[in-house]
Amino acid sequence: MQEREPAAGPDPLPYAEVTDDGYAVRAAETFTAREYGPALLLSGDCPRCGHPISWPLVDAVYKNVTPVPSADADHRAVLCTCESEHPARPAGRSGCGAYWTLEVER
């Protein structure tokens, strides 16, 4: 399992679209979940950069089309959405670029 990259220091962690199996493991162990309207809100520290994030998991799509059922309905992608500085982050994006997949049980 990859060690968490440092969140603080003289140089901020650069933006990189990366994943690691350890990200999901750490998120599953440390994130909290609470009902938030029609969503489940996951909160915790990004397993890559260590900055706080929140990620809503919404079960309903609010538009006038029928959603296509997914074979991986219990597996959800999560992205780092921190607002901390990460050099080389593309304009209009947030986070450090880390992403992982969690299996969600309600």
PDB file of N, CA, C and O in Angstrom, residues 29-66:
ATOM      1  N   GLU A  29     -11.952   3.266   5.934  1.00  0.00           N
ATOM      2  CA  GLU A  29     -11.656   3.202   7.374  1.00  0.00           C
ATOM      3  C   GLU A  29     -11.906   4.518   8.095  1.00  0.00           C
ATOM      4  O   GLU A  29     -12.203   4.523   9.281  1.00  0.00           O
ATOM      5  N   THR A  30     -11.795   5.645   7.396  1.00  0.00           N
ATOM      6  CA  THR A  30     -11.791   6.929   8.101  1.00  0.00           C
ATOM      7  C   THR A  30     -12.947   7.867   7.760  1.00  0.00           C
ATOM      8  O   THR A  30     -13.227   8.774   8.532  1.00  0.00           O
ATOM      9  N   PHE A  31     -13.604   7.697   6.618  1.00  0.00           N
ATOM     10  CA  PHE A  31     -14.677   8.622   6.246  1.00  0.00           C
ATOM     11  C   PHE A  31     -15.918   8.375   7.102  1.00  0.00           C
ATOM     12  O   PHE A  31     -16.176   7.262   7.540  1.00  0.00           O
ATOM     13  N   THR A  32     -16.694   9.431   7.309  1.00  0.00           N
ATOM     14  CA  THR A  32     -17.992   9.305   7.955  1.00  0.00           C
ATOM     15  C   THR A  32     -19.057   9.476   6.883  1.00  0.00           C
ATOM     16  O   THR A  32     -18.816  10.070   5.840  1.00  0.00           O
ATOM     17  N   ALA A  33     -20.243   8.946   7.165  1.00  0.00           N
ATOM     18  CA  ALA A  33     -21.361   9.053   6.232  1.00  0.00           C
ATOM     19  C   ALA A  33     -22.581   9.511   7.006  1.00  0.00           C
ATOM     20  O   ALA A  33     -22.827   9.063   8.119  1.00  0.00           O
ATOM     21  N   ARG A  34     -23.342  10.440   6.391  1.00  0.00           N
ATOM     22  CA  ARG A  34     -24.596  10.874   7.014  1.00  0.00           C
ATOM     23  C   ARG A  34     -25.599  11.187   5.916  1.00  0.00           C
ATOM     24  O   ARG A  34     -25.228  11.561   4.801  1.00  0.00           O
ATOM     25  N   GLU A  35     -26.882  10.995   6.249  1.00  0.00           N
ATOM     26  CA  GLU A  35     -27.941  11.332   5.305  1.00  0.00           C
ATOM     27  C   GLU A  35     -27.933  12.841   5.090  1.00  0.00           C
ATOM     28  O   GLU A  35     -27.770  13.620   6.034  1.00  0.00           O
ATOM     29  N   TYR A  36     -28.097  13.256   3.843  1.00  0.00           N
ATOM     30  CA  TYR A  36     -28.080  14.665   3.479  1.00  0.00           C
ATOM     31  C   TYR A  36     -29.117  14.859   2.382  1.00  0.00           C
ATOM     32  O   TYR A  36     -28.808  14.743   1.195  1.00  0.00           O
ATOM     33  N   GLY A  37     -30.374  15.086   2.790  1.00  0.00           N
ATOM     34  CA  GLY A  37     -31.464  15.183   1.820  1.00  0.00           C
ATOM     35  C   GLY A  37     -31.572  13.880   1.064  1.00  0.00           C
ATOM     36  O   GLY A  37     -31.583  12.806   1.665  1.00  0.00           O
ATOM     37  N   PRO A  38     -31.589  13.933  -0.288  1.00  0.00           N
ATOM     38  CA  PRO A  38     -31.691  12.695  -1.079  1.00  0.00           C
ATOM     39  C   PRO A  38     -30.341  11.998  -1.258  1.00  0.00           C
ATOM     40  O   PRO A  38     -30.235  11.026  -1.985  1.00  0.00           O
ATOM     41  N   ALA A  39     -29.311  12.474  -0.587  1.00  0.00           N
ATOM     42  CA  ALA A  39     -27.955  11.954  -0.770  1.00  0.00           C
ATOM     43  C   ALA A  39     -27.392  11.384   0.523  1.00  0.00           C
ATOM     44  O   ALA A  39     -27.927  11.605   1.607  1.00  0.00           O
ATOM     45  N   LEU A  40     -26.314  10.687   0.376  1.00  0.00           N
ATOM     46  CA  LEU A  40     -25.489  10.254   1.491  1.00  0.00           C
ATOM     47  C   LEU A  40     -24.212  11.070   1.369  1.00  0.00           C
ATOM     48  O   LEU A  40     -23.563  11.062   0.318  1.00  0.00           O
ATOM     49  N   LEU A  41     -23.858  11.817   2.403  1.00  0.00           N
ATOM     50  CA  LEU A  41     -22.689  12.691   2.342  1.00  0.00           C
ATOM     51  C   LEU A  41     -21.508  12.006   3.023  1.00  0.00           C
ATOM     52  O   LEU A  41     -21.555  11.724   4.222  1.00  0.00           O
ATOM     53  N   LEU A  42     -20.466  11.731   2.250  1.00  0.00           N
ATOM     54  CA  LEU A  42     -19.233  11.162   2.784  1.00  0.00           C
ATOM     55  C   LEU A  42     -18.280  12.303   3.114  1.00  0.00           C
ATOM     56  O   LEU A  42     -18.119  13.220   2.307  1.00  0.00           O
ATOM     57  N   SER A  43     -17.643  12.244   4.271  1.00  0.00           N
ATOM     58  CA  SER A  43     -16.705  13.294   4.679  1.00  0.00           C
ATOM     59  C   SER A  43     -15.476  12.660   5.311  1.00  0.00           C
ATOM     60  O   SER A  43     -15.577  11.676   6.045  1.00  0.00           O
ATOM     61  N   GLY A  44     -14.332  13.259   5.022  1.00  0.00           N
ATOM     62  CA  GLY A  44     -13.080  12.795   5.600  1.00  0.00           C
ATOM     63  C   GLY A  44     -11.913  13.492   4.941  1.00  0.00           C
ATOM     64  O   GLY A  44     -12.088  14.431   4.160  1.00  0.00           O
ATOM     65  N   ASP A  45     -10.728  13.030   5.268  1.00  0.00           N
ATOM     66  CA  ASP A  45      -9.516  13.594   4.672  1.00  0.00           C
ATOM     67  C   ASP A  45      -9.125  12.777   3.450  1.00  0.00           C
ATOM     68  O   ASP A  45      -9.130  11.533   3.485  1.00  0.00           O
ATOM     69  N   CYS A  46      -8.794  13.467   2.370  1.00  0.00           N
ATOM     70  CA  CYS A  46      -8.355  12.797   1.143  1.00  0.00           C
ATOM     71  C   CYS A  46      -7.185  11.874   1.482  1.00  0.00           C
ATOM     72  O   CYS A  46      -6.231  12.287   2.149  1.00  0.00           O
ATOM     73  N   PRO A  47      -7.241  10.622   1.039  1.00  0.00           N
ATOM     74  CA  PRO A  47      -6.152   9.702   1.345  1.00  0.00           C
ATOM     75  C   PRO A  47      -4.843  10.007   0.615  1.00  0.00           C
ATOM     76  O   PRO A  47      -3.810   9.467   0.970  1.00  0.00           O
ATOM     77  N   ARG A  48      -4.868  10.888  -0.356  1.00  0.00           N
ATOM     78  CA  ARG A  48      -3.628  11.269  -1.039  1.00  0.00           C
ATOM     79  C   ARG A  48      -3.028  12.522  -0.428  1.00  0.00           C
ATOM     80  O   ARG A  48      -1.874  12.531  -0.013  1.00  0.00           O
ATOM     81  N   CYS A  49      -3.816  13.602  -0.371  1.00  0.00           N
ATOM     82  CA  CYS A  49      -3.243  14.885   0.069  1.00  0.00           C
ATOM     83  C   CYS A  49      -3.527  15.194   1.532  1.00  0.00           C
ATOM     84  O   CYS A  49      -2.898  16.079   2.103  1.00  0.00           O
ATOM     85  N   GLY A  50      -4.503  14.511   2.143  1.00  0.00           N
ATOM     86  CA  GLY A  50      -4.791  14.726   3.554  1.00  0.00           C
ATOM     87  C   GLY A  50      -5.687  15.903   3.857  1.00  0.00           C
ATOM     88  O   GLY A  50      -5.977  16.179   5.016  1.00  0.00           O
ATOM     89  N   HIS A  51      -6.184  16.595   2.839  1.00  0.00           N
ATOM     90  CA  HIS A  51      -7.062  17.744   3.067  1.00  0.00           C
ATOM     91  C   HIS A  51      -8.515  17.278   3.206  1.00  0.00           C
ATOM     92  O   HIS A  51      -8.900  16.265   2.619  1.00  0.00           O
ATOM     93  N   PRO A  52      -9.344  18.011   3.958  1.00  0.00           N
ATOM     94  CA  PRO A  52     -10.740  17.603   4.151  1.00  0.00           C
ATOM     95  C   PRO A  52     -11.565  17.742   2.874  1.00  0.00           C
ATOM     96  O   PRO A  52     -11.401  18.712   2.125  1.00  0.00           O
ATOM     97  N   ILE A  53     -12.438  16.735   2.658  1.00  0.00           N
ATOM     98  CA  ILE A  53     -13.351  16.761   1.517  1.00  0.00           C
ATOM     99  C   ILE A  53     -14.715  16.231   1.948  1.00  0.00           C
ATOM    100  O   ILE A  53     -14.835  15.549   2.960  1.00  0.00           O
ATOM    101  N   SER A  54     -15.724  16.547   1.163  1.00  0.00           N
ATOM    102  CA  SER A  54     -17.064  15.967   1.300  1.00  0.00           C
ATOM    103  C   SER A  54     -17.512  15.561  -0.094  1.00  0.00           C
ATOM    104  O   SER A  54     -17.249  16.267  -1.065  1.00  0.00           O
ATOM    105  N   TRP A  55     -18.204  14.414  -0.185  1.00  0.00           N
ATOM    106  CA  TRP A  55     -18.633  13.888  -1.471  1.00  0.00           C
ATOM    107  C   TRP A  55     -20.052  13.363  -1.334  1.00  0.00           C
ATOM    108  O   TRP A  55     -20.284  12.411  -0.609  1.00  0.00           O
ATOM    109  N   PRO A  56     -21.034  13.966  -2.047  1.00  0.00           N
ATOM    110  CA  PRO A  56     -22.414  13.472  -1.970  1.00  0.00           C
ATOM    111  C   PRO A  56     -22.638  12.295  -2.923  1.00  0.00           C
ATOM    112  O   PRO A  56     -22.217  12.329  -4.075  1.00  0.00           O
ATOM    113  N   LEU A  57     -23.284  11.269  -2.414  1.00  0.00           N
ATOM    114  CA  LEU A  57     -23.703  10.140  -3.245  1.00  0.00           C
ATOM    115  C   LEU A  57     -25.205  10.256  -3.412  1.00  0.00           C
ATOM    116  O   LEU A  57     -25.957  10.143  -2.448  1.00  0.00           O
ATOM    117  N   VAL A  58     -25.637  10.499  -4.626  1.00  0.00           N
ATOM    118  CA  VAL A  58     -27.052  10.719  -4.903  1.00  0.00           C
ATOM    119  C   VAL A  58     -27.604   9.500  -5.623  1.00  0.00           C
ATOM    120  O   VAL A  58     -27.018   9.036  -6.597  1.00  0.00           O
ATOM    121  N   ASP A  59     -28.739   8.975  -5.138  1.00  0.00           N
ATOM    122  CA  ASP A  59     -29.355   7.805  -5.759  1.00  0.00           C
ATOM    123  C   ASP A  59     -30.327   8.162  -6.865  1.00  0.00           C
ATOM    124  O   ASP A  59     -30.651   7.337  -7.701  1.00  0.00           O
ATOM    125  N   ALA A  60     -30.833   9.388  -6.870  1.00  0.00           N
ATOM    126  CA  ALA A  60     -31.823   9.784  -7.870  1.00  0.00           C
ATOM    127  C   ALA A  60     -31.199  10.778  -8.830  1.00  0.00           C
ATOM    128  O   ALA A  60     -30.361  11.585  -8.457  1.00  0.00           O
ATOM    129  N   VAL A  61     -31.622  10.711 -10.082  1.00  0.00           N
ATOM    130  CA  VAL A  61     -31.183  11.675 -11.079  1.00  0.00           C
ATOM    131  C   VAL A  61     -32.377  12.581 -11.357  1.00  0.00           C
ATOM    132  O   VAL A  61     -33.474  12.109 -11.620  1.00  0.00           O
ATOM    133  N   TYR A  62     -32.172  13.869 -11.264  1.00  0.00           N
ATOM    134  CA  TYR A  62     -33.266  14.823 -11.396  1.00  0.00           C
ATOM    135  C   TYR A  62     -33.304  15.430 -12.786  1.00  0.00           C
ATOM    136  O   TYR A  62     -32.961  16.574 -13.005  1.00  0.00           O
ATOM    137  N   LYS A  63     -33.698  14.608 -13.762  1.00  0.00           N
ATOM    138  CA  LYS A  63     -33.927  15.093 -15.114  1.00  0.00           C
ATOM    139  C   LYS A  63     -34.956  14.180 -15.751  1.00  0.00           C
ATOM    140  O   LYS A  63     -35.282  13.112 -15.226  1.00  0.00           O
ATOM    141  N   ASN A  64     -35.438  14.546 -16.879  1.00  0.00           N
ATOM    142  CA  ASN A  64     -36.567  13.864 -17.490  1.00  0.00           C
ATOM    143  C   ASN A  64     -36.128  12.718 -18.405  1.00  0.00           C
ATOM    144  O   ASN A  64     -36.489  12.666 -19.564  1.00  0.00           O
ATOM    145  N   VAL A  65     -35.308  11.816 -17.871  1.00  0.00           N
ATOM    146  CA  VAL A  65     -34.924  10.616 -18.599  1.00  0.00           C
ATOM    147  C   VAL A  65     -34.886   9.459 -17.618  1.00  0.00           C
ATOM    148  O   VAL A  65     -34.724   9.646 -16.423  1.00  0.00           O
ATOM    149  N   THR A  66     -35.012   8.267 -18.128  1.00  0.00           N
ATOM    150  CA  THR A  66     -34.934   7.091 -17.279  1.00  0.00           C
ATOM    151  C   THR A  66     -33.470   6.687 -17.152  1.00  0.00           C
ATOM    152  O   THR A  66     -32.801   6.466 -18.171  1.00  0.00           O
TER     153      THR A  66
END
